[in-house]
mmCIF file of C-alpha atoms and ligand atoms in Angstrom:
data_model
loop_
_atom_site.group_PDB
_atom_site.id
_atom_site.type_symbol
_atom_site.label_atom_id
_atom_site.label_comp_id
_atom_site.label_asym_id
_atom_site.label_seq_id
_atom_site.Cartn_x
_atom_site.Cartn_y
_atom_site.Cartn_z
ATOM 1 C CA UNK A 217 -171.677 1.258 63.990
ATOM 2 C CA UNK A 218 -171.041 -2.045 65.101
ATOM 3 C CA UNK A 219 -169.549 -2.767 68.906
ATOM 4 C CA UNK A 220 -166.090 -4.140 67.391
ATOM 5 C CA UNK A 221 -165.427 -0.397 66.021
ATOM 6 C CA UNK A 222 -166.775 1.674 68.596
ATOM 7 C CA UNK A 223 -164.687 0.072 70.925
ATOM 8 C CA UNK A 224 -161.416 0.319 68.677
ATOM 9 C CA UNK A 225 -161.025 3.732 70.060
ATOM 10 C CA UNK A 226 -161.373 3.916 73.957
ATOM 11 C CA UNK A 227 -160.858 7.624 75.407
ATOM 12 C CA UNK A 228 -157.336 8.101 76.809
ATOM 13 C CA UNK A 229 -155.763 10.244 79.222
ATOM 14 C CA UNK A 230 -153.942 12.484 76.507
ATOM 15 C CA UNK A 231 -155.142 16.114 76.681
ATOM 16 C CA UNK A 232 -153.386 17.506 79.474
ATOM 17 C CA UNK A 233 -150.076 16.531 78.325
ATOM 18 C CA UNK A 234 -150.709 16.613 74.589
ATOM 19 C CA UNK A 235 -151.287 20.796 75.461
ATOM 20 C CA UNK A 236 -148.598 21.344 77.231
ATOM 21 C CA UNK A 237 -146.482 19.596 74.485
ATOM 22 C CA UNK A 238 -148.091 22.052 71.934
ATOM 23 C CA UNK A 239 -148.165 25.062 74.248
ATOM 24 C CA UNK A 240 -143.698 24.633 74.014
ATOM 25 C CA UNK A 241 -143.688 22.713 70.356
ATOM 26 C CA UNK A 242 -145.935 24.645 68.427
ATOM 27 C CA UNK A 243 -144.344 25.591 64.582
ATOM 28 C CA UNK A 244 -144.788 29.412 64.711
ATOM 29 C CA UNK A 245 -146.536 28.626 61.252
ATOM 30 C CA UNK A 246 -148.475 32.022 59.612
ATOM 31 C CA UNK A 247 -152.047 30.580 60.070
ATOM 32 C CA UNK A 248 -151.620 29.639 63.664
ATOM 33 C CA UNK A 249 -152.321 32.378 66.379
ATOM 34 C CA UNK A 250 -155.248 34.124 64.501
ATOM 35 C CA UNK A 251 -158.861 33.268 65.116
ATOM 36 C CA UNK A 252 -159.822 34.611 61.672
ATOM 37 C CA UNK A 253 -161.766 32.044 60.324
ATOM 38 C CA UNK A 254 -161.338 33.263 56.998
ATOM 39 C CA UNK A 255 -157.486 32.766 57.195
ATOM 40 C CA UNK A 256 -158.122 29.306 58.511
ATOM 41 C CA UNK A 257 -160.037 28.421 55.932
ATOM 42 C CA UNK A 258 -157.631 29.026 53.712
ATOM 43 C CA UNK A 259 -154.827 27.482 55.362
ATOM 44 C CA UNK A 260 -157.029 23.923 55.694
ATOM 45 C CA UNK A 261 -157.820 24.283 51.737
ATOM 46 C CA UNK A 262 -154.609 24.716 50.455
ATOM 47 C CA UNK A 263 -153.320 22.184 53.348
ATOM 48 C CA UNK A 264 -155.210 19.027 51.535
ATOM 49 C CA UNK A 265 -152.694 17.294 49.283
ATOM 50 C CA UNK A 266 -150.176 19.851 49.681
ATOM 51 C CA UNK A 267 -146.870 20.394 52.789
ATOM 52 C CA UNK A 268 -146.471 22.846 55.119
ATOM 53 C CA UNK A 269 -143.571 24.300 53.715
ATOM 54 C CA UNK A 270 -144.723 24.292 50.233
ATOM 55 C CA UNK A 271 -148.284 25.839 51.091
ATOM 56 C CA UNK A 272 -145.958 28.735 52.984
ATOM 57 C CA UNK A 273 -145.461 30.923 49.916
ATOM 58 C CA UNK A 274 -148.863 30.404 48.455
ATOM 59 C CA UNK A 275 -150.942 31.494 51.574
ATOM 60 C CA UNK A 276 -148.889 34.723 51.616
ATOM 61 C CA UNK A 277 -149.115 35.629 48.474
ATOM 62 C CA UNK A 278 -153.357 34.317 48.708
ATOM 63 C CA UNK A 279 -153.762 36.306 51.615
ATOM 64 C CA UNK A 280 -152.568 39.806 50.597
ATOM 65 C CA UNK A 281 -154.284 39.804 46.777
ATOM 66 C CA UNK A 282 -157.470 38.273 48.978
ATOM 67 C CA UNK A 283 -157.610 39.150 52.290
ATOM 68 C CA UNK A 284 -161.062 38.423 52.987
ATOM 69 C CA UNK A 285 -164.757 36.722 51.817
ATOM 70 C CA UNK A 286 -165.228 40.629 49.800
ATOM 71 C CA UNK A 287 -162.179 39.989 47.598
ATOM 72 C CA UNK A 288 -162.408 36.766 47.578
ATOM 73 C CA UNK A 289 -165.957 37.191 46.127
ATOM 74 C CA UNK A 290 -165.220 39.492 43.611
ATOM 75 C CA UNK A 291 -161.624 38.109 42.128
ATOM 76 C CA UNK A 292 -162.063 37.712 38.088
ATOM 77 C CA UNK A 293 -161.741 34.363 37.473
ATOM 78 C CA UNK A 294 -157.841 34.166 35.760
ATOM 79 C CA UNK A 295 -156.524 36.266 39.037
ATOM 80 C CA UNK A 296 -157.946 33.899 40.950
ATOM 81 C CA UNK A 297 -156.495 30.548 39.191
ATOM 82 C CA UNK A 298 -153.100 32.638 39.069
ATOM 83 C CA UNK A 299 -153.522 32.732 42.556
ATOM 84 C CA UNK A 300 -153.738 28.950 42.728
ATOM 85 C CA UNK A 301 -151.469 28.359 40.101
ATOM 86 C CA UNK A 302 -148.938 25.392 41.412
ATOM 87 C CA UNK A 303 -150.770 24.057 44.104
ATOM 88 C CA UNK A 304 -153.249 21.720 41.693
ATOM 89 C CA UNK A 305 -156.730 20.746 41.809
ATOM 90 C CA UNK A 306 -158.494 23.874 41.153
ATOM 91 C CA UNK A 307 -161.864 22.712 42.343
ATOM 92 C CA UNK A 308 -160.794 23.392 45.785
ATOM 93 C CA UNK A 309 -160.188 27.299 45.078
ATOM 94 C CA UNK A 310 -163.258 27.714 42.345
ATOM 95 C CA UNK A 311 -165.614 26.272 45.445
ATOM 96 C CA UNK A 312 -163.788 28.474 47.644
ATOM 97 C CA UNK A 313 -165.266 31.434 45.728
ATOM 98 C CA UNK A 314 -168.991 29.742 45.522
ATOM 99 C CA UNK A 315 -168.662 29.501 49.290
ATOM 100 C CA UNK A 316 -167.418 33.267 49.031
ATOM 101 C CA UNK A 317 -170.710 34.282 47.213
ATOM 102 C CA UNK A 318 -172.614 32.400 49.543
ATOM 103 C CA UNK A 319 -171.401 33.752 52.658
ATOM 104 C CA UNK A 320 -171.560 37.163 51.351
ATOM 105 C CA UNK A 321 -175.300 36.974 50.636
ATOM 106 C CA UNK A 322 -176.537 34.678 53.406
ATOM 107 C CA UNK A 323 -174.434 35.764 55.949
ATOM 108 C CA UNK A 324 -173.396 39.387 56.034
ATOM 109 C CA UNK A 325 -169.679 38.068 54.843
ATOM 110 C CA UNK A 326 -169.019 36.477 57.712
ATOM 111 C CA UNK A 327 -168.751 32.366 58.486
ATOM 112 C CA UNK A 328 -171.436 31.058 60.441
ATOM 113 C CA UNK A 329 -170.935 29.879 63.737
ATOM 114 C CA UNK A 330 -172.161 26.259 63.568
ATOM 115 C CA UNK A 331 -170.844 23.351 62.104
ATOM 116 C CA UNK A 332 -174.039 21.826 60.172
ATOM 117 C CA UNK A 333 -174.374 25.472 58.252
ATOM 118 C CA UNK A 334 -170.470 25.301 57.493
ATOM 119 C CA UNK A 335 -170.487 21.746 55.995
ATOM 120 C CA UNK A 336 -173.348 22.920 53.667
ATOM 121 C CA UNK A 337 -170.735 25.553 52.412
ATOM 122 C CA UNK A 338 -169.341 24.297 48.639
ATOM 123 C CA UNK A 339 -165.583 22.427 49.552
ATOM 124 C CA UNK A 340 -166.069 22.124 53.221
ATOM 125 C CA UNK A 341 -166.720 18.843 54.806
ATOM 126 C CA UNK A 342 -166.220 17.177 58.227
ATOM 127 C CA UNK A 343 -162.504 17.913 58.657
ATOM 128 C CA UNK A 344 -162.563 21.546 57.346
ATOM 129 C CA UNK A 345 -165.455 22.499 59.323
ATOM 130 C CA UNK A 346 -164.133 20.633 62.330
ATOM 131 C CA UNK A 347 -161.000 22.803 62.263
ATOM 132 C CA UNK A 348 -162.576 26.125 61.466
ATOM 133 C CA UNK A 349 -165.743 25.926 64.015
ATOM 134 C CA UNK A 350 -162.870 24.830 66.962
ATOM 135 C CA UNK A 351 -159.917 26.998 65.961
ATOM 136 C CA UNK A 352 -161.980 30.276 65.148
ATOM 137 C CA UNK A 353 -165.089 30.395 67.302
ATOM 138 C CA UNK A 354 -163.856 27.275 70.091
ATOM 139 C CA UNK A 355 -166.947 24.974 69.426
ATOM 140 C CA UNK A 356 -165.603 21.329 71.091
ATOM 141 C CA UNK A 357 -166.343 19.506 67.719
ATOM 142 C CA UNK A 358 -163.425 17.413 66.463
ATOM 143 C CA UNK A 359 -161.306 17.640 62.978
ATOM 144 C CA UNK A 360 -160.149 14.213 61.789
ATOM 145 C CA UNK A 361 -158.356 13.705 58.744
ATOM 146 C CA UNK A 362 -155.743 11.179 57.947
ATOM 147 C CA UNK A 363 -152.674 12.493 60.083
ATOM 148 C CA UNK A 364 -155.262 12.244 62.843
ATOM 149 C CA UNK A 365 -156.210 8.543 62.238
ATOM 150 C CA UNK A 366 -153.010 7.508 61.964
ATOM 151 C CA UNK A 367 -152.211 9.139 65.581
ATOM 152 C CA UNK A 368 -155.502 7.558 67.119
ATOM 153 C CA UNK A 369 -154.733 4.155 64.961
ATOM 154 C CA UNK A 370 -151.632 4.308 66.994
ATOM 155 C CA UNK A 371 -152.284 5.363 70.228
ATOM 156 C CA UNK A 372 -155.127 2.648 70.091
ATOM 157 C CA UNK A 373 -153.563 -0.062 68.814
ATOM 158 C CA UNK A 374 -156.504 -0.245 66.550
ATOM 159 C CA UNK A 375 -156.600 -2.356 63.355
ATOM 160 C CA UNK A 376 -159.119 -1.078 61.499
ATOM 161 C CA UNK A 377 -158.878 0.114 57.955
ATOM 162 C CA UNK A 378 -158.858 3.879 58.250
ATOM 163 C CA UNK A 379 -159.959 4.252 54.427
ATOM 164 C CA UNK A 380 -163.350 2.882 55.921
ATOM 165 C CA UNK A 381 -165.938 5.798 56.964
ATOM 166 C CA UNK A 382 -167.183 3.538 60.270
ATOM 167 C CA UNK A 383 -163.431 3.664 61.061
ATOM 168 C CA UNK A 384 -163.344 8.056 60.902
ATOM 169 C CA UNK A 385 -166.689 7.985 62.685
ATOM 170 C CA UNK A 386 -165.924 5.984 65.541
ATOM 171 C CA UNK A 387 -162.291 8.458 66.027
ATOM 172 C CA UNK A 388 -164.384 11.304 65.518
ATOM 173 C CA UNK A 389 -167.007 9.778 68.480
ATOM 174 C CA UNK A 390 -164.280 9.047 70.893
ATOM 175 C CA UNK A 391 -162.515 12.609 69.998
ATOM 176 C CA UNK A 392 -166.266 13.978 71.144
ATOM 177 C CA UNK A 393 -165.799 12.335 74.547
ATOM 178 C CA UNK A 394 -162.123 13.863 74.901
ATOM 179 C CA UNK A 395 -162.352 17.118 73.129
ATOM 180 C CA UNK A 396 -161.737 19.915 76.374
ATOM 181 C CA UNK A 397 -165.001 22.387 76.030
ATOM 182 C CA UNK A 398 -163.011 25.374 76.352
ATOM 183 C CA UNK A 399 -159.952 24.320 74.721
ATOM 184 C CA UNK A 400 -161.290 22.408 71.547
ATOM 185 C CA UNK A 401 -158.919 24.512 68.832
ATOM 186 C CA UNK A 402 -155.514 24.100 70.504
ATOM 187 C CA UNK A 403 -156.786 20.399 71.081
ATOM 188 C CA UNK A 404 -157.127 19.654 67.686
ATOM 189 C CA UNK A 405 -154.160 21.252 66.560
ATOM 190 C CA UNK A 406 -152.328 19.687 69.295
ATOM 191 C CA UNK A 407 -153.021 16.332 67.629
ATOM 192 C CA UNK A 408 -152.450 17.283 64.097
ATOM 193 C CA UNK A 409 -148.967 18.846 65.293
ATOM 194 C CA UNK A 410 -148.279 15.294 66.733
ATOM 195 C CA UNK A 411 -148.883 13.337 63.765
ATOM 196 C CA UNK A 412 -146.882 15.843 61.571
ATOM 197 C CA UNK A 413 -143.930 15.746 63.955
ATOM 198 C CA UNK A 414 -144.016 13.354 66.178
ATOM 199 C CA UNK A 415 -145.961 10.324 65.147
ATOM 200 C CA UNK A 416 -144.644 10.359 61.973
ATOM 201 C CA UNK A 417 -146.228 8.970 58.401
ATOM 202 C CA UNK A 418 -144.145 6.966 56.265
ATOM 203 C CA UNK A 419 -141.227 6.472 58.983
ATOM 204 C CA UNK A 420 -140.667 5.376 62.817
ATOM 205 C CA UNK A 421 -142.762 7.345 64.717
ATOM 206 C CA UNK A 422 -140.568 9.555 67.253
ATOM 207 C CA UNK A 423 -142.134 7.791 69.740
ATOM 208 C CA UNK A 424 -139.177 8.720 72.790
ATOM 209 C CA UNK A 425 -139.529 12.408 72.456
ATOM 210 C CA UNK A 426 -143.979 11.697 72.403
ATOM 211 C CA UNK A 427 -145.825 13.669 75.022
ATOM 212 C CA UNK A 428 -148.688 10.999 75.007
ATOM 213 C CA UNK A 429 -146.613 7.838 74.937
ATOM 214 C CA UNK A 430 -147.010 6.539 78.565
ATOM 215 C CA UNK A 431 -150.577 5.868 77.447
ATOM 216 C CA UNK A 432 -149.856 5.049 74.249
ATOM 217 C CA UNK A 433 -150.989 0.640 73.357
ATOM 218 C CA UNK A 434 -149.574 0.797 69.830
ATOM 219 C CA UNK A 435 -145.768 1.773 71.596
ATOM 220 C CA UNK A 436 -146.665 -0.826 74.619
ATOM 221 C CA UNK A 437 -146.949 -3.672 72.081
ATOM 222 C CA UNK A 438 -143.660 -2.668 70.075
ATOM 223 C CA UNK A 439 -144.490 -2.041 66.325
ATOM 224 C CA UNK A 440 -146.677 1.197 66.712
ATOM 225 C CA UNK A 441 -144.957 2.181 62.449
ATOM 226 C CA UNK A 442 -146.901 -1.131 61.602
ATOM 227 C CA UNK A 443 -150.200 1.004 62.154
ATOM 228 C CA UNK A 444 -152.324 2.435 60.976
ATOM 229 C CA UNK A 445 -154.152 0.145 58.285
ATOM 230 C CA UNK A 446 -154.765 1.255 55.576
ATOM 231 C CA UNK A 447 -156.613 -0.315 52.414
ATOM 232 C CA UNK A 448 -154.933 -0.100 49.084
ATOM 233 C CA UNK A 449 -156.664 2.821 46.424
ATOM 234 C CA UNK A 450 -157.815 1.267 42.807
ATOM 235 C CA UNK A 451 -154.945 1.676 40.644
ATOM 236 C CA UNK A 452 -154.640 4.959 39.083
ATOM 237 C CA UNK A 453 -155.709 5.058 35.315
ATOM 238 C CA UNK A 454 -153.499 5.895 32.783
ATOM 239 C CA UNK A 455 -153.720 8.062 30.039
ATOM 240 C CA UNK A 456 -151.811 8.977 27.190
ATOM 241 C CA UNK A 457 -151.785 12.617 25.722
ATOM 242 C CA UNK A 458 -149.142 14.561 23.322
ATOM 243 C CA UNK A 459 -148.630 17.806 24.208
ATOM 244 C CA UNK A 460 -147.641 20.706 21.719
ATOM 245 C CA UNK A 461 -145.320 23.148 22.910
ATOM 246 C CA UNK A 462 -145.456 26.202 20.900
ATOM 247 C CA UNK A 463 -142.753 28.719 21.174
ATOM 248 C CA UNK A 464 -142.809 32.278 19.633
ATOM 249 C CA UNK A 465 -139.816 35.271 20.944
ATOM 250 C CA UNK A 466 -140.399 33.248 24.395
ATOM 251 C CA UNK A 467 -144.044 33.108 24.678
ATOM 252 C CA UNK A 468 -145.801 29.710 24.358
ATOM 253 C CA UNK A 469 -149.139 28.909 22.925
ATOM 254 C CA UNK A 470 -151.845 28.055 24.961
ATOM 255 C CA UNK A 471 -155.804 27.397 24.840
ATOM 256 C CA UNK A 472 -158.598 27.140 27.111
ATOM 257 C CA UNK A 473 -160.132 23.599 28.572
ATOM 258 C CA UNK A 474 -163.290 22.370 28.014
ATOM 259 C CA UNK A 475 -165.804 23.686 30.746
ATOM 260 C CA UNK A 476 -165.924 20.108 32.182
ATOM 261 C CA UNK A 477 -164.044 17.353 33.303
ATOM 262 C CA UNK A 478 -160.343 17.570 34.584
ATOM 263 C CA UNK A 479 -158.783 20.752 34.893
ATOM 264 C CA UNK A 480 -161.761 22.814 33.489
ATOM 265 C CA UNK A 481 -161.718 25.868 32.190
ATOM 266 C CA UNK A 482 -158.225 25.934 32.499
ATOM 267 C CA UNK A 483 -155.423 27.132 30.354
ATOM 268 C CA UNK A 484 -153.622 24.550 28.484
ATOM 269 C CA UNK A 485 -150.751 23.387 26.291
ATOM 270 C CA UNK A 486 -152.286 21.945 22.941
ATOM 271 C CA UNK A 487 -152.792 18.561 23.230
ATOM 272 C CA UNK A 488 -154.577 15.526 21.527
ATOM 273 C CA UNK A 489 -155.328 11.847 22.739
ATOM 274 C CA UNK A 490 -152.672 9.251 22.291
ATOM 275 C CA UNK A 491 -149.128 9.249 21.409
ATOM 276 C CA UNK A 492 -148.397 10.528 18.082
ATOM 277 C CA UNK A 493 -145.102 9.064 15.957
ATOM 278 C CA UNK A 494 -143.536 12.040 14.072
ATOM 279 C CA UNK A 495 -145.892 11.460 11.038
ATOM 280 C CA UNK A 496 -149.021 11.496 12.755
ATOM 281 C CA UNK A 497 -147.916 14.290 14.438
ATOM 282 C CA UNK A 498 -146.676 16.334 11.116
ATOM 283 C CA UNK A 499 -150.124 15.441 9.710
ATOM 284 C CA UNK A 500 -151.378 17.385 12.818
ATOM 285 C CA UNK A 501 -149.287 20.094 12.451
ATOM 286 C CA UNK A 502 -150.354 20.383 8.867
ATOM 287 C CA UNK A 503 -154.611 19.938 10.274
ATOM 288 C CA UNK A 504 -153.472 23.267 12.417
ATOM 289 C CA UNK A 505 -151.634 25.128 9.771
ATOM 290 C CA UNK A 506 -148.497 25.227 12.066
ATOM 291 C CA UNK A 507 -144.945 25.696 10.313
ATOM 292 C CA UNK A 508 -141.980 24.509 12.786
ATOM 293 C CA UNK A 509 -139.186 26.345 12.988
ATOM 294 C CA UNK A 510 -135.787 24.270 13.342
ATOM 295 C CA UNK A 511 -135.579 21.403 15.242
ATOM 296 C CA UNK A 512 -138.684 19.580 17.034
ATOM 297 C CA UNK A 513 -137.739 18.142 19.886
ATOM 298 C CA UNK A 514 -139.345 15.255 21.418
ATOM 299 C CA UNK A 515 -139.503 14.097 25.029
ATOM 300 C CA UNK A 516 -141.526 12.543 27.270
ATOM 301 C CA UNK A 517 -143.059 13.989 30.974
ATOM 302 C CA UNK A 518 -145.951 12.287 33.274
ATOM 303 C CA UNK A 519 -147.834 13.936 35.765
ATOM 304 C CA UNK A 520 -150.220 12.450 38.544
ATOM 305 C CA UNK A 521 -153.955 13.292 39.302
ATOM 306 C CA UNK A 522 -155.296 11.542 42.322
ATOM 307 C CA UNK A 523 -157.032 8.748 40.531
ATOM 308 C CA UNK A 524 -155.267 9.484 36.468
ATOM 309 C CA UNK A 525 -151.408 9.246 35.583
ATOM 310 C CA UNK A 526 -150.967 10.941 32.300
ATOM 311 C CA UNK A 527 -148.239 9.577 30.557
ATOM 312 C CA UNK A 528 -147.374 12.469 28.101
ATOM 313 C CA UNK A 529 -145.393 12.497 24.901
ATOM 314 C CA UNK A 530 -143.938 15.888 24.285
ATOM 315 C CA UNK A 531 -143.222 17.874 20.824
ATOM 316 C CA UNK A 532 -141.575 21.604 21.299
ATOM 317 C CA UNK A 533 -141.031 23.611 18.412
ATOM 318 C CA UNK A 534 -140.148 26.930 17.668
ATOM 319 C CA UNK A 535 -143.274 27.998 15.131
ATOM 320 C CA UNK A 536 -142.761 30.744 12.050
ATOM 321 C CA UNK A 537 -146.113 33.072 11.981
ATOM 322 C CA UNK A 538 -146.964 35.601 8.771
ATOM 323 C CA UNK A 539 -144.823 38.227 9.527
ATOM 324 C CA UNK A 540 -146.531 40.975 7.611
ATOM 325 C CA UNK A 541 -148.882 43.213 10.146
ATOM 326 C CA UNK A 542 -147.385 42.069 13.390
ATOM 327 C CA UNK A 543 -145.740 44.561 16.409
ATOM 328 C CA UNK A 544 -141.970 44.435 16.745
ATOM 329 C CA UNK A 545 -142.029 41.361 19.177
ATOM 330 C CA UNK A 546 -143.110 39.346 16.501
ATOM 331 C CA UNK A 547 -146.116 38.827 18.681
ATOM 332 C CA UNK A 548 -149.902 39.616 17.862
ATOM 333 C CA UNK A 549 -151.320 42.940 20.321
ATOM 334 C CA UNK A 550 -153.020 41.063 23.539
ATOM 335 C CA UNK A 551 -155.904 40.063 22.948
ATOM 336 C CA UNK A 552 -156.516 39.637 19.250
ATOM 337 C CA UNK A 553 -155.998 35.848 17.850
ATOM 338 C CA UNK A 554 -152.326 35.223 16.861
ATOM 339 C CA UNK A 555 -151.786 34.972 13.398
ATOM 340 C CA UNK A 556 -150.857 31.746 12.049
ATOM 341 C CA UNK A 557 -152.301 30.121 14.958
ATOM 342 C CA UNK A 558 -155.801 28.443 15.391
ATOM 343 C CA UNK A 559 -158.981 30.413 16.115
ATOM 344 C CA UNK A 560 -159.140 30.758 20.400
ATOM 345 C CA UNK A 561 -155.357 30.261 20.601
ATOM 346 C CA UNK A 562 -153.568 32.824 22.765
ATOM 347 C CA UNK A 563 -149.750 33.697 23.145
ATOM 348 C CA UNK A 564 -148.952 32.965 26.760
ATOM 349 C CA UNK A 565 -145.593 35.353 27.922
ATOM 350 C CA UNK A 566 -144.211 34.364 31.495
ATOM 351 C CA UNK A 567 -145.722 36.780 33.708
ATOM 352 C CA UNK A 568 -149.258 37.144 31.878
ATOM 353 C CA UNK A 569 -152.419 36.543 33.571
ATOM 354 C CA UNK A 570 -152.581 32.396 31.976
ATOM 355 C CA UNK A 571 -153.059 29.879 34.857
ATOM 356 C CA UNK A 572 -151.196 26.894 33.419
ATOM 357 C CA UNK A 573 -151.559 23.943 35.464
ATOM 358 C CA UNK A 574 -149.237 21.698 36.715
ATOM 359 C CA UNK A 575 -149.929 18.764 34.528
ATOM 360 C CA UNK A 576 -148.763 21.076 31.265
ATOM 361 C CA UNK A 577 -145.610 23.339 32.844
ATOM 362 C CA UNK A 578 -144.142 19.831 33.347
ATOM 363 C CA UNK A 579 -143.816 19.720 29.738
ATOM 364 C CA UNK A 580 -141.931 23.287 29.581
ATOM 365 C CA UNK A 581 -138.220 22.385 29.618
HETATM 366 FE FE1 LIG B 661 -147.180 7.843 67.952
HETATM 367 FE FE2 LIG B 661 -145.149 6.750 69.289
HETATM 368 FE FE3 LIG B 661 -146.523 8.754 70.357
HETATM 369 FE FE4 LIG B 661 -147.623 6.368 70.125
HETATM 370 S S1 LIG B 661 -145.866 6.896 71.359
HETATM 371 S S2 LIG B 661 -148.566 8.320 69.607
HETATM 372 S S3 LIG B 661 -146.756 5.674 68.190
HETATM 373 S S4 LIG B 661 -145.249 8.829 68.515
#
């Protein structure tokens, strides 16, 4: 690391009265006051890309199907999706359960207590095992991620890009030198608190009501919201799909993703490549044997990946299957392919045990 960045963050005088701020500001939030690293785990996963208040409702409902590394371990695959189901990118939870297995048979179930062995876990790099080793077991290691940054950027005055690794090293080396050695968990969550309340993203920072603002260069020089910088991401790809929605008695038609690539092994709506006019997409209807019932509507929905927009084009139908063999419900017995429908297709009720991402539920209207 060059001189320039090391010295972009000097240590400041900020833990004493960044701890008291948290000891009377803390959100009573339901991962905080536990030093179950298990719990915290959890929290921090579903925490990346996702808000507080939305990740409430899905660590509850996580946390009593899976209360621990055992369950997590054993959960058939589809609970475990369900579980997810909402909060997107499903890598996160499937390497939560290869970090499961691992844990279970190298280390009795339990997370080891040292940050190199946790970063070698599947899903948990610098900031994840940053927060677990200092919030469960009080090892003075720091957790940096981008609310972080943007705090330091601030209280700094730095310039430099935070998108740039050197940039999150040099934070992380200066957070090393401030860290307290018997305080290192409330530390870090001290700071993360301040940069989701305080020193806000995307709006003035509250800088009068800041606990650390007597120290603080970006406020001294007057445009403190001007900071952090930031680089600009490549521009997202986009993709266009049309999506089949298949209704039957109020159960949709769904198959399973490829066992690669985006979203896979997930449940899906039918799709192909492209946007289809109505002709190209009667011929398709004609390639899968399916007989629309009434009126096909046609609408259009979009949904963002981190790096992919998919710009959908959307045709629901009701369908009409053989009626001769089938249950009352008009439905096929679970499990057995639907009638009239391709081979692998599966009726999808609300309620059943189909984890239908994000990306295709925007298309149920
Ligand atoms: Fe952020 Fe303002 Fe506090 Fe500085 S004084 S850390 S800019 S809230």
């Amino acid at each position: 690391m060059n001189a320039s960045v090391a010295n972009a963050f000097p240590p400041l005088s900020i833990t004493q009265p960044l701890l008291a701020w948290y000891d009377g500001h803390a959100r009573p939030l339901p991962w905080r006051n536990t030093r179950d690293a298990y719990a915290i785990w959890v929290s921090e996963i579903m925490l990346q890309q996702t808000r507080v208040e939305a990740v409430k409702p899905y660590y509850a409902r996580f946390m009593t199907a899976l209360p621990n590394i055992t369950a997590l371990a054993q959960c058939e695959e589809n609970t475990l999706l369900k579980l997810w189901e909402g909060l997107g990118y499903y890598s996160r939870v499937r390497n939560m359960q290869r970090a499961a297995h691992i844990l279970l048979a190298e280390y009795n179930g339990a997370f080891p207590q040292d940050v190199d062995a946790l970063l070698r876990l599947p899903g948990i790099g610098a900031y994840t095992a940053g927060a677990i080793a200092s919030i469960a077991f009080g090892i003075p290691v720091p957790a940096v991620d981008g609310n972080v940054l943007r705090v330091l950027s601030r209280l700094c005055c730095s310039t430099l890009d935070i998108m740039q690794p050197s940039t999150r090293r040099a934070a992380a080396d200066m957070l090393m030198r401030m860290i307290p050695q018997n305080n290192a968990g409330a530390f870090n969550q001290a700071l993360m608190e301040l940069g989701a309340c305080v020193c806000l993203p995307n709006a003035a920072p509250l800088c009068a009501s800041c606990p650390v603002a007597h120290v603080c260069q970006g406020y001294a020089q007057g445009a403190p919201s001007l900071l952090p910088v930031k680089s600009k991401k490549a521009p997202r790809r986009i993709e266009l799909h049309t999506v089949f929605v298949f209704t039957r008695q109020k159960a949709v038609a769904v198959r399973k993703r490829r066992d690669t690539g985006l979203l896979r092994g997930m449940w899906e709506l039918p799709n192909i490549p492209g946007h289809l006019n109505k002709e190209s997409m009667a011929q398709q209807l004609d390639a899968w044997r399916i007989q629309p019932v009434g009126v096909v509507a046609c609408y259009s929905a979009k949904h963002i990946f981190t790096h992919i927009e998919w710009h959908m084009l959307v045709y629901a139908m009701e369908v009409g299957l053989p009626s001769a063999g089938l249950p009352p419900d008009g439905l096929p017995p679970a499990g057995l392919p639907p009638a009239g429908l391709p081979e692998g297709w599966e009726w999808s009720r609300e309620g059943d045990m189909h984890a239908l991402p994000t990306a295709f539920r925007v298309c149920l209207v």
